[in-house]
Amino acid sequence: MSSSVQAAFERGLIELPIEAIEASRVPPPSMRQSAKYKRIAQSISEVGVIEPLVVAKPRPGELRYLLLDGNLRFAILQEQGRNVVRCLLANDDEGFTYNKRINRLATIQEHYMIVRALKRGVSEEKLARALNVDVRAIKRRRILLDGICPEVVDLLKDRNLSTATIEVLRKMKPMRQIEAVELMMALGNFSCAYAKALLAATRQSDLMHPDKPKRVGKMTPEQMARLEREMETLNQDFRALEASYGDDVLQLVISAGYVGRLISNASVQQYLTKRHPELLEELRGIVAASSLDQATGSPAKVGEDERSPEEWLSEPERPEINGYRISPQGREDGAHWA
């Protein structure tokens, strides 16, 4: 058996007439009106197609190349009246790999990308046009990490979160920033609403500007003081549970397994049915609850809703759009439109 690995692509790019390419999917009208589609179109207009389309060789009896990756880019090029497009020629006509293996830029990675582009002479206006966002969004991302301690940057470097969340963390001192991010990671909740709740529960001395009173939405000072006390108690309880959770779950699983085998014994079951039916029901409930927990996995994490701190206290907060999540080369065709 040969040990050589066959190349999946031809070594060089080829230029094809756009009529010689057959798209594997045609974007519906709703997709053409989406913000993502317009963002890709604007990126292509400003910087061109950085990542070439991937096509497969025509099958026997056919004249057109099959498009494997880049359906959105192809549709945009057609709309813009392009006649020739550069392509990467694949030896296999499968498109699963391209659609499945897409890496999304994390929020902090976006910041580094913008800072690097600005250092290399790209203007904020050109970046805004290429990414189809407002110039103010570029400026916000340029200063995103100002006031954020290095430990928090390291914790959040591969997370997708709203820039507004980081701006809320900036109002806290470094030690409190670390505490807040650790709580977010433990709960799996990086929403701006939860960050504001943590800010409202932060002591005045832990704020970056302790001389300025806290202002979080429509919350009154009394509500923030109550939330601060309750959050402090909740954090202490959470830390205590976190320390013993693994051992408790292990003991529960072992005990439930033992009880399950015990009550499955016909003699034991008959005895409990006659003498202690209420105890038998309780034991069955414990076994059933343990089995259900294992079957469904971990329960929903606390704090994943997007409610604002007020009710956390009352009205739901409008979901925040995290601007753009891509690099200027337009590699955001998405899992099923790539």
C-alpha positions as YAML, in Angstrom:
chain: A
units: angstrom
residues:
- id: 1
  name: MET
  ca: [0.00, 0.00, 0.00]
- id: 2
  name: SER
  ca: [1.38, 3.42, -0.95]
- id: 3
  name: SER
  ca: [2.21, 5.76, 1.89]
- id: 4
  name: SER
  ca: [1.84, 8.92, -0.19]
- id: 5
  name: VAL
  ca: [-1.12, 11.24, 0.45]
- id: 6
  name: GLN
  ca: [-2.97, 12.47, -2.60]
- id: 7
  name: ALA
  ca: [-3.44, 16.23, -2.84]
- id: 8
  name: ALA
  ca: [-7.05, 17.40, -2.61]
- id: 9
  name: PHE
  ca: [-6.50, 20.46, -4.85]
- id: 10
  name: GLU
  ca: [-4.53, 21.53, -7.87]
- id: 11
  name: ARG
  ca: [-1.44, 23.55, -6.95]
- id: 12
  name: GLY
  ca: [-2.39, 26.77, -8.73]
- id: 13
  name: LEU
  ca: [-5.50, 28.89, -9.11]
- id: 14
  name: ILE
  ca: [-7.44, 28.93, -12.35]
- id: 15
  name: GLU
  ca: [-9.57, 31.69, -13.86]
- id: 16
  name: LEU
  ca: [-12.98, 30.60, -15.12]
- id: 17
  name: PRO
  ca: [-15.78, 32.44, -16.91]
- id: 18
  name: ILE
  ca: [-18.62, 32.86, -14.48]
- id: 19
  name: GLU
  ca: [-20.95, 31.10, -16.95]
- id: 20
  name: ALA
  ca: [-18.80, 27.98, -16.71]
- id: 21
  name: ILE
  ca: [-19.61, 27.51, -13.01]
- id: 22
  name: GLU
  ca: [-22.74, 25.80, -11.71]
- id: 23
  name: ALA
  ca: [-23.81, 26.80, -8.19]
- id: 24
  name: SER
  ca: [-24.74, 23.96, -5.85]
- id: 25
  name: ARG
  ca: [-27.24, 26.21, -4.07]
- id: 26
  name: VAL
  ca: [-29.05, 29.41, -5.01]
- id: 27
  name: PRO
  ca: [-29.57, 31.86, -2.12]
- id: 28
  name: PRO
  ca: [-33.29, 32.57, -1.52]
- id: 29
  name: PRO
  ca: [-34.59, 36.17, -1.64]
- id: 30
  name: SER
  ca: [-34.64, 36.33, 2.18]
- id: 31
  name: MET
  ca: [-30.92, 35.53, 2.29]
- id: 32
  name: ARG
  ca: [-30.18, 38.23, -0.28]
- id: 33
  name: GLN
  ca: [-31.82, 40.80, 2.00]
- id: 34
  name: SER
  ca: [-29.92, 39.73, 5.10]
- id: 35
  name: ALA
  ca: [-27.21, 41.81, 6.77]
- id: 36
  name: LYS
  ca: [-24.67, 39.02, 6.23]
- id: 37
  name: TYR
  ca: [-25.26, 38.99, 2.47]
- id: 38
  name: LYS
  ca: [-24.91, 42.77, 2.26]
- id: 39
  name: ARG
  ca: [-21.75, 42.64, 4.38]
- id: 40
  name: ILE
  ca: [-20.12, 40.14, 2.05]
- id: 41
  name: ALA
  ca: [-21.13, 42.20, -0.97]
- id: 42
  name: GLN
  ca: [-19.62, 45.33, 0.54]
- id: 43
  name: SER
  ca: [-16.43, 43.47, 1.45]
- id: 44
  name: ILE
  ca: [-16.05, 42.18, -2.12]
- id: 45
  name: SER
  ca: [-16.64, 45.66, -3.52]
- id: 46
  name: GLU
  ca: [-13.97, 47.18, -1.28]
- id: 47
  name: VAL
  ca: [-11.21, 44.54, -1.15]
- id: 48
  name: GLY
  ca: [-12.24, 41.94, -3.72]
- id: 49
  name: VAL
  ca: [-12.49, 38.18, -3.23]
- id: 50
  name: ILE
  ca: [-9.60, 37.20, -0.98]
- id: 51
  name: GLU
  ca: [-10.54, 33.55, -0.56]
- id: 52
  name: PRO
  ca: [-11.15, 31.96, -3.98]
- id: 53
  name: LEU
  ca: [-14.18, 29.87, -4.84]
- id: 54
  name: VAL
  ca: [-13.68, 26.10, -4.78]
- id: 55
  name: VAL
  ca: [-14.92, 24.15, -7.79]
- id: 56
  name: ALA
  ca: [-14.79, 20.52, -8.88]
- id: 57
  name: LYS
  ca: [-13.92, 19.33, -12.36]
- id: 58
  name: PRO
  ca: [-16.86, 18.73, -14.72]
- id: 59
  name: ARG
  ca: [-18.28, 15.24, -14.57]
- id: 60
  name: PRO
  ca: [-18.23, 13.09, -17.70]
- id: 61
  name: GLY
  ca: [-20.68, 14.48, -20.22]
- id: 62
  name: GLU
  ca: [-20.96, 17.88, -18.48]
- id: 63
  name: LEU
  ca: [-19.34, 21.19, -19.41]
- id: 64
  name: ARG
  ca: [-19.72, 23.26, -16.23]
- id: 65
  name: TYR
  ca: [-17.64, 23.16, -13.05]
- id: 66
  name: LEU
  ca: [-19.55, 22.37, -9.84]
- id: 67
  name: LEU
  ca: [-19.23, 25.02, -7.13]
- id: 68
  name: LEU
  ca: [-18.32, 23.39, -3.80]
- id: 69
  name: ASP
  ca: [-17.61, 26.39, -1.58]
- id: 70
  name: GLY
  ca: [-18.63, 30.04, -1.92]
- id: 71
  name: ASN
  ca: [-22.29, 30.12, -2.97]
- id: 72
  name: LEU
  ca: [-22.91, 33.55, -1.48]
- id: 73
  name: ARG
  ca: [-19.76, 35.00, -3.00]
- id: 74
  name: PHE
  ca: [-20.68, 33.51, -6.36]
- id: 75
  name: ALA
  ca: [-24.18, 35.03, -6.27]
- id: 76
  name: ILE
  ca: [-22.73, 38.42, -5.36]
- id: 77
  name: LEU
  ca: [-20.19, 38.26, -8.17]
- id: 78
  name: GLN
  ca: [-23.01, 37.52, -10.59]
- id: 79
  name: GLU
  ca: [-24.98, 40.52, -9.32]
- id: 80
  name: GLN
  ca: [-21.94, 42.76, -9.65]
- id: 81
  name: GLY
  ca: [-21.51, 41.74, -13.27]
- id: 82
  name: ARG
  ca: [-18.15, 39.98, -12.95]
- id: 83
  name: ASN
  ca: [-17.17, 37.94, -16.00]
- id: 84
  name: VAL
  ca: [-14.16, 35.99, -14.71]
- id: 85
  name: VAL
  ca: [-13.45, 34.63, -11.23]
- id: 86
  name: ARG
  ca: [-10.39, 32.95, -9.71]
- id: 87
  name: CYS
  ca: [-11.05, 29.44, -8.40]
- id: 88
  name: LEU
  ca: [-9.34, 26.64, -6.55]
- id: 89
  name: LEU
  ca: [-9.79, 23.34, -8.41]
- id: 90
  name: ALA
  ca: [-10.62, 20.38, -6.15]
- id: 91
  name: ASN
  ca: [-10.04, 16.77, -7.09]
- id: 92
  name: ASP
  ca: [-13.10, 15.55, -5.14]
- id: 93
  name: ASP
  ca: [-16.63, 16.85, -5.59]
- id: 94
  name: GLU
  ca: [-17.62, 16.91, -1.92]
- id: 95
  name: GLY
  ca: [-18.50, 20.13, -0.10]
- id: 96
  name: PHE
  ca: [-19.00, 18.89, 3.46]
- id: 97
  name: THR
  ca: [-15.55, 19.89, 4.72]
- id: 98
  name: TYR
  ca: [-15.88, 23.52, 3.65]
- id: 99
  name: ASN
  ca: [-19.33, 23.90, 5.17]
- id: 100
  name: LYS
  ca: [-18.45, 22.19, 8.42]
- id: 101
  name: ARG
  ca: [-14.98, 23.50, 9.31]
- id: 102
  name: ILE
  ca: [-15.52, 27.23, 9.75]
- id: 103
  name: ASN
  ca: [-13.69, 29.14, 12.47]
- id: 104
  name: ARG
  ca: [-15.46, 32.18, 13.90]
- id: 105
  name: LEU
  ca: [-13.48, 35.13, 15.16]
- id: 106
  name: ALA
  ca: [-13.91, 35.75, 18.86]
- id: 107
  name: THR
  ca: [-14.65, 39.31, 20.00]
- id: 108
  name: ILE
  ca: [-11.11, 39.95, 21.25]
- id: 109
  name: GLN
  ca: [-9.65, 38.48, 18.07]
- id: 110
  name: GLU
  ca: [-11.75, 41.01, 16.13]
- id: 111
  name: HIS
  ca: [-10.17, 43.75, 18.21]
- id: 112
  name: TYR
  ca: [-6.64, 42.53, 17.42]
- id: 113
  name: MET
  ca: [-7.53, 42.27, 13.73]
- id: 114
  name: ILE
  ca: [-8.75, 45.87, 13.62]
- id: 115
  name: VAL
  ca: [-5.77, 47.21, 15.59]
- id: 116
  name: ARG
  ca: [-3.35, 45.39, 13.24]
- id: 117
  name: ALA
  ca: [-5.13, 46.74, 10.16]
- id: 118
  name: LEU
  ca: [-5.02, 50.29, 11.54]
- id: 119
  name: LYS
  ca: [-1.31, 49.98, 12.32]
- id: 120
  name: ARG
  ca: [-0.67, 48.93, 8.74]
- id: 121
  name: GLY
  ca: [-2.25, 52.10, 7.43]
- id: 122
  name: VAL
  ca: [-5.84, 51.06, 6.75]
- id: 123
  name: SER
  ca: [-8.17, 53.90, 7.68]
- id: 124
  name: GLU
  ca: [-11.13, 53.45, 9.99]
- id: 125
  name: GLU
  ca: [-13.43, 54.61, 7.19]
- id: 126
  name: LYS
  ca: [-12.14, 51.93, 4.80]
- id: 127
  name: LEU
  ca: [-12.50, 49.22, 7.45]
- id: 128
  name: ALA
  ca: [-16.05, 50.38, 8.15]
- id: 129
  name: ARG
  ca: [-16.92, 50.24, 4.45]
- id: 130
  name: ALA
  ca: [-15.32, 46.83, 3.99]
- id: 131
  name: LEU
  ca: [-17.23, 45.39, 6.94]
- id: 132
  name: ASN
  ca: [-20.42, 47.34, 6.24]
- id: 133
  name: VAL
  ca: [-20.57, 48.85, 9.72]
- id: 134
  name: ASP
  ca: [-20.60, 52.36, 11.12]
- id: 135
  name: VAL
  ca: [-17.25, 54.06, 11.78]
- id: 136
  name: ARG
  ca: [-18.24, 54.38, 15.42]
- id: 137
  name: ALA
  ca: [-18.36, 50.57, 15.67]
- id: 138
  name: ILE
  ca: [-14.75, 50.41, 14.44]
- id: 139
  name: LYS
  ca: [-13.70, 53.03, 17.00]
- id: 140
  name: ARG
  ca: [-15.41, 51.11, 19.79]
- id: 141
  name: ARG
  ca: [-13.60, 47.93, 18.86]
- id: 142
  name: ARG
  ca: [-10.28, 49.74, 18.53]
- id: 143
  name: ILE
  ca: [-10.36, 50.75, 22.21]
- id: 144
  name: LEU
  ca: [-12.20, 47.62, 23.32]
- id: 145
  name: LEU
  ca: [-9.54, 46.41, 25.78]
- id: 146
  name: ASP
  ca: [-8.68, 49.78, 27.31]
- id: 147
  name: GLY
  ca: [-9.10, 49.39, 31.06]
- id: 148
  name: ILE
  ca: [-9.40, 45.57, 30.90]
- id: 149
  name: CYS
  ca: [-6.78, 43.67, 32.89]
- id: 150
  name: PRO
  ca: [-4.59, 41.06, 31.09]
- id: 151
  name: GLU
  ca: [-6.03, 38.16, 33.13]
- id: 152
  name: VAL
  ca: [-9.54, 38.94, 31.87]
- id: 153
  name: VAL
  ca: [-8.27, 39.26, 28.29]
- id: 154
  name: ASP
  ca: [-6.72, 35.80, 28.60]
- id: 155
  name: LEU
  ca: [-9.95, 34.32, 29.98]
- id: 156
  name: LEU
  ca: [-12.09, 35.82, 27.23]
- id: 157
  name: LYS
  ca: [-9.71, 35.47, 24.28]
- id: 158
  name: ASP
  ca: [-11.69, 32.66, 22.63]
- id: 159
  name: ARG
  ca: [-15.20, 33.73, 23.65]
- id: 160
  name: ASN
  ca: [-17.90, 35.34, 21.54]
- id: 161
  name: LEU
  ca: [-19.56, 38.05, 23.59]
- id: 162
  name: SER
  ca: [-21.02, 41.47, 23.11]
- id: 163
  name: THR
  ca: [-18.72, 44.47, 23.11]
- id: 164
  name: ALA
  ca: [-21.22, 46.01, 25.54]
- id: 165
  name: THR
  ca: [-20.35, 43.26, 28.04]
- id: 166
  name: ILE
  ca: [-16.68, 44.23, 27.94]
- id: 167
  name: GLU
  ca: [-17.60, 47.89, 28.30]
- id: 168
  name: VAL
  ca: [-19.50, 47.04, 31.48]
- id: 169
  name: LEU
  ca: [-16.51, 45.10, 32.84]
- id: 170
  name: ARG
  ca: [-14.34, 48.16, 32.19]
- id: 171
  name: LYS
  ca: [-16.21, 50.01, 34.95]
- id: 172
  name: MET
  ca: [-14.85, 47.60, 37.57]
- id: 173
  name: LYS
  ca: [-11.42, 47.31, 39.14]
- id: 174
  name: PRO
  ca: [-9.17, 44.48, 37.92]
- id: 175
  name: MET
  ca: [-9.84, 42.06, 40.80]
- id: 176
  name: ARG
  ca: [-13.57, 42.55, 40.47]
- id: 177
  name: GLN
  ca: [-13.30, 42.09, 36.69]
- id: 178
  name: ILE
  ca: [-11.68, 38.70, 37.25]
- id: 179
  name: GLU
  ca: [-14.36, 37.69, 39.77]
- id: 180
  name: ALA
  ca: [-17.14, 38.74, 37.39]
- id: 181
  name: VAL
  ca: [-15.66, 36.87, 34.42]
- id: 182
  name: GLU
  ca: [-15.13, 33.73, 36.48]
- id: 183
  name: LEU
  ca: [-18.81, 33.84, 37.46]
- id: 184
  name: MET
  ca: [-19.79, 34.31, 33.81]
- id: 185
  name: MET
  ca: [-17.69, 31.33, 32.79]
- id: 186
  name: ALA
  ca: [-19.07, 29.16, 35.58]
- id: 187
  name: LEU
  ca: [-22.65, 29.93, 34.53]
- id: 188
  name: GLY
  ca: [-21.93, 29.99, 30.81]
- id: 189
  name: ASN
  ca: [-23.58, 33.40, 30.57]
- id: 190
  name: PHE
  ca: [-21.71, 36.27, 28.89]
- id: 191
  name: SER
  ca: [-24.71, 38.49, 28.19]
- id: 192
  name: CYS
  ca: [-24.65, 42.23, 28.75]
- id: 193
  name: ALA
  ca: [-27.66, 41.92, 31.07]
- id: 194
  name: TYR
  ca: [-25.79, 39.60, 33.41]
- id: 195
  name: ALA
  ca: [-22.72, 41.85, 33.31]
- id: 196
  name: LYS
  ca: [-24.92, 44.79, 34.34]
- id: 197
  name: ALA
  ca: [-26.37, 42.72, 37.17]
- id: 198
  name: LEU
  ca: [-22.84, 41.97, 38.38]
- id: 199
  name: LEU
  ca: [-22.01, 45.66, 38.11]
- id: 200
  name: ALA
  ca: [-25.07, 46.56, 40.16]
- id: 201
  name: ALA
  ca: [-23.97, 44.02, 42.77]
- id: 202
  name: THR
  ca: [-20.42, 45.41, 42.90]
- id: 203
  name: ARG
  ca: [-19.33, 47.34, 45.98]
- id: 204
  name: GLN
  ca: [-18.63, 51.00, 45.40]
- id: 205
  name: SER
  ca: [-15.00, 50.51, 46.43]
- id: 206
  name: ASP
  ca: [-14.54, 47.91, 43.65]
- id: 207
  name: LEU
  ca: [-15.55, 50.30, 40.89]
- id: 208
  name: MET
  ca: [-12.96, 51.93, 38.66]
- id: 209
  name: HIS
  ca: [-14.32, 55.33, 39.75]
- id: 210
  name: PRO
  ca: [-15.55, 54.80, 43.32]
- id: 211
  name: ASP
  ca: [-16.34, 58.49, 43.75]
- id: 212
  name: LYS
  ca: [-19.07, 58.29, 41.09]
- id: 213
  name: PRO
  ca: [-22.41, 56.68, 42.04]
- id: 214
  name: LYS
  ca: [-23.39, 53.57, 40.14]
- id: 215
  name: ARG
  ca: [-25.99, 53.95, 37.42]
- id: 216
  name: VAL
  ca: [-27.41, 50.74, 35.99]
- id: 217
  name: GLY
  ca: [-30.50, 51.18, 33.88]
- id: 218
  name: LYS
  ca: [-33.50, 52.36, 35.90]
- id: 219
  name: MET
  ca: [-32.45, 50.74, 39.14]
- id: 220
  name: THR
  ca: [-32.69, 52.85, 42.27]
- id: 221
  name: PRO
  ca: [-29.88, 52.97, 44.85]
- id: 222
  name: GLU
  ca: [-32.03, 50.88, 47.18]
- id: 223
  name: GLN
  ca: [-32.51, 48.18, 44.55]
- id: 224
  name: MET
  ca: [-28.78, 48.10, 43.81]
- id: 225
  name: ALA
  ca: [-27.94, 47.84, 47.51]
- id: 226
  name: ARG
  ca: [-30.37, 44.94, 47.90]
- id: 227
  name: LEU
  ca: [-28.99, 43.26, 44.79]
- id: 228
  name: GLU
  ca: [-25.44, 43.75, 46.10]
- id: 229
  name: ARG
  ca: [-26.30, 41.98, 49.36]
- id: 230
  name: GLU
  ca: [-28.17, 39.15, 47.66]
- id: 231
  name: MET
  ca: [-25.46, 38.66, 45.04]
- id: 232
  name: GLU
  ca: [-22.78, 38.49, 47.74]
- id: 233
  name: THR
  ca: [-24.73, 35.76, 49.52]
- id: 234
  name: LEU
  ca: [-25.39, 33.95, 46.25]
- id: 235
  name: ASN
  ca: [-21.70, 34.04, 45.32]
- id: 236
  name: GLN
  ca: [-20.70, 32.56, 48.67]
- id: 237
  name: ASP
  ca: [-23.29, 29.78, 48.32]
- id: 238
  name: PHE
  ca: [-22.20, 29.13, 44.76]
- id: 239
  name: ARG
  ca: [-18.53, 28.83, 45.73]
- id: 240
  name: ALA
  ca: [-19.42, 26.43, 48.53]
- id: 241
  name: LEU
  ca: [-21.54, 24.28, 46.20]
- id: 242
  name: GLU
  ca: [-18.88, 24.36, 43.50]
- id: 243
  name: ALA
  ca: [-16.31, 22.95, 45.91]
- id: 244
  name: SER
  ca: [-18.45, 19.95, 46.89]
- id: 245
  name: TYR
  ca: [-20.53, 19.44, 43.73]
- id: 246
  name: GLY
  ca: [-18.37, 16.73, 42.17]
- id: 247
  name: ASP
  ca: [-18.22, 14.62, 45.32]
- id: 248
  name: ASP
  ca: [-21.96, 15.06, 45.96]
- id: 249
  name: VAL
  ca: [-22.91, 13.96, 42.45]
- id: 250
  name: LEU
  ca: [-20.61, 10.95, 42.63]
- id: 251
  name: GLN
  ca: [-22.11, 9.87, 45.95]
- id: 252
  name: LEU
  ca: [-25.63, 10.40, 44.60]
- id: 253
  name: VAL
  ca: [-24.99, 8.26, 41.51]
- id: 254
  name: ILE
  ca: [-23.42, 5.46, 43.55]
- id: 255
  name: SER
  ca: [-26.18, 5.56, 46.17]
- id: 256
  name: ALA
  ca: [-28.95, 5.67, 43.55]
- id: 257
  name: GLY
  ca: [-27.40, 2.69, 41.75]
- id: 258
  name: TYR
  ca: [-27.28, 0.72, 44.98]
- id: 259
  name: VAL
  ca: [-30.86, 1.64, 45.89]
- id: 260
  name: GLY
  ca: [-32.02, 0.73, 42.38]
- id: 261
  name: ARG
  ca: [-30.53, -2.74, 42.63]
- id: 262
  name: LEU
  ca: [-31.91, -3.12, 46.16]
- id: 263
  name: ILE
  ca: [-35.53, -2.35, 45.33]
- id: 264
  name: SER
  ca: [-35.35, -4.48, 42.18]
- id: 265
  name: ASN
  ca: [-34.96, -7.50, 44.46]
- id: 266
  name: ALA
  ca: [-38.34, -9.23, 44.60]
- id: 267
  name: SER
  ca: [-38.16, -10.04, 48.35]
- id: 268
  name: VAL
  ca: [-37.15, -6.51, 49.33]
- id: 269
  name: GLN
  ca: [-39.82, -5.02, 47.08]
- id: 270
  name: GLN
  ca: [-42.50, -7.30, 48.56]
- id: 271
  name: TYR
  ca: [-41.46, -6.46, 52.10]
- id: 272
  name: LEU
  ca: [-41.46, -2.68, 51.49]
- id: 273
  name: THR
  ca: [-44.79, -2.85, 49.67]
- id: 274
  name: LYS
  ca: [-46.43, -4.50, 52.68]
- id: 275
  name: ARG
  ca: [-44.67, -2.70, 55.53]
- id: 276
  name: HIS
  ca: [-43.42, 0.66, 54.18]
- id: 277
  name: PRO
  ca: [-45.12, 1.60, 50.87]
- id: 278
  name: GLU
  ca: [-44.41, 5.29, 51.33]
- id: 279
  name: LEU
  ca: [-40.67, 4.57, 51.75]
- id: 280
  name: LEU
  ca: [-40.69, 2.46, 48.56]
- id: 281
  name: GLU
  ca: [-42.22, 5.35, 46.60]
- id: 282
  name: GLU
  ca: [-39.56, 7.73, 47.88]
- id: 283
  name: LEU
  ca: [-36.75, 5.33, 46.92]
- id: 284
  name: ARG
  ca: [-38.25, 4.88, 43.45]
- id: 285
  name: GLY
  ca: [-38.43, 8.65, 43.08]
- id: 286
  name: ILE
  ca: [-34.72, 9.01, 43.97]
- id: 287
  name: VAL
  ca: [-33.71, 6.37, 41.43]
- id: 288
  name: ALA
  ca: [-35.95, 7.89, 38.74]
- id: 289
  name: ALA
  ca: [-34.63, 11.42, 39.36]
- id: 290
  name: SER
  ca: [-31.02, 10.26, 39.19]
- id: 291
  name: SER
  ca: [-31.66, 8.34, 35.96]
- id: 292
  name: LEU
  ca: [-33.40, 11.36, 34.42]
- id: 293
  name: ASP
  ca: [-30.49, 13.65, 35.28]
- id: 294
  name: GLN
  ca: [-28.03, 11.29, 33.59]
- id: 295
  name: ALA
  ca: [-30.25, 10.90, 30.52]
- id: 296
  name: THR
  ca: [-30.86, 14.60, 29.92]
- id: 297
  name: GLY
  ca: [-27.38, 15.86, 30.87]
- id: 298
  name: SER
  ca: [-26.77, 18.93, 32.98]
- id: 299
  name: PRO
  ca: [-29.73, 21.23, 33.67]
- id: 300
  name: ALA
  ca: [-30.09, 24.60, 32.06]
- id: 301
  name: LYS
  ca: [-27.58, 27.02, 33.45]
- id: 302
  name: VAL
  ca: [-28.74, 29.78, 35.68]
- id: 303
  name: GLY
  ca: [-28.78, 33.27, 34.23]
- id: 304
  name: GLU
  ca: [-28.89, 32.43, 30.53]
- id: 305
  name: ASP
  ca: [-31.86, 34.68, 29.89]
- id: 306
  name: GLU
  ca: [-31.35, 38.17, 28.55]
- id: 307
  name: ARG
  ca: [-33.33, 40.02, 31.19]
- id: 308
  name: SER
  ca: [-32.09, 43.37, 32.34]
- id: 309
  name: PRO
  ca: [-30.92, 43.89, 35.93]
- id: 310
  name: GLU
  ca: [-34.09, 45.78, 36.79]
- id: 311
  name: GLU
  ca: [-35.98, 42.44, 36.98]
- id: 312
  name: TRP
  ca: [-33.64, 40.43, 36.23]
- id: 313
  name: LEU
  ca: [-36.08, 43.11, 37.88]
- id: 314
  name: SER
  ca: [-38.67, 43.75, 35.11]
- id: 315
  name: GLU
  ca: [-38.55, 44.26, 31.35]
- id: 316
  name: PRO
  ca: [-36.54, 42.10, 28.96]
- id: 317
  name: GLU
  ca: [-33.52, 43.67, 27.37]
- id: 318
  name: ARG
  ca: [-33.45, 43.82, 23.60]
- id: 319
  name: PRO
  ca: [-30.94, 41.35, 22.25]
- id: 320
  name: GLU
  ca: [-27.68, 42.99, 21.31]
- id: 321
  name: ILE
  ca: [-26.18, 42.48, 17.88]
- id: 322
  name: ASN
  ca: [-22.49, 41.82, 18.17]
- id: 323
  name: GLY
  ca: [-21.66, 43.98, 15.16]
- id: 324
  name: TYR
  ca: [-19.68, 41.86, 12.74]
- id: 325
  name: ARG
  ca: [-17.97, 38.58, 13.53]
- id: 326
  name: ILE
  ca: [-15.70, 38.16, 10.57]
- id: 327
  name: SER
  ca: [-12.47, 39.18, 8.94]
- id: 328
  name: PRO
  ca: [-12.45, 41.47, 5.91]
- id: 329
  name: GLN
  ca: [-11.83, 38.66, 3.46]
- id: 330
  name: GLY
  ca: [-15.50, 37.72, 3.58]
- id: 331
  name: ARG
  ca: [-15.13, 34.21, 5.09]
- id: 332
  name: GLU
  ca: [-18.55, 34.30, 6.65]
- id: 333
  name: ASP
  ca: [-20.51, 32.32, 4.16]
- id: 334
  name: GLY
  ca: [-21.88, 30.29, 7.04]
- id: 335
  name: ALA
  ca: [-22.21, 26.59, 7.64]
- id: 336
  name: HIS
  ca: [-24.71, 25.96, 4.93]
- id: 337
  name: TRP
  ca: [-24.10, 28.66, 2.43]
- id: 338
  name: ALA
  ca: [-20.33, 28.27, 2.24]
...
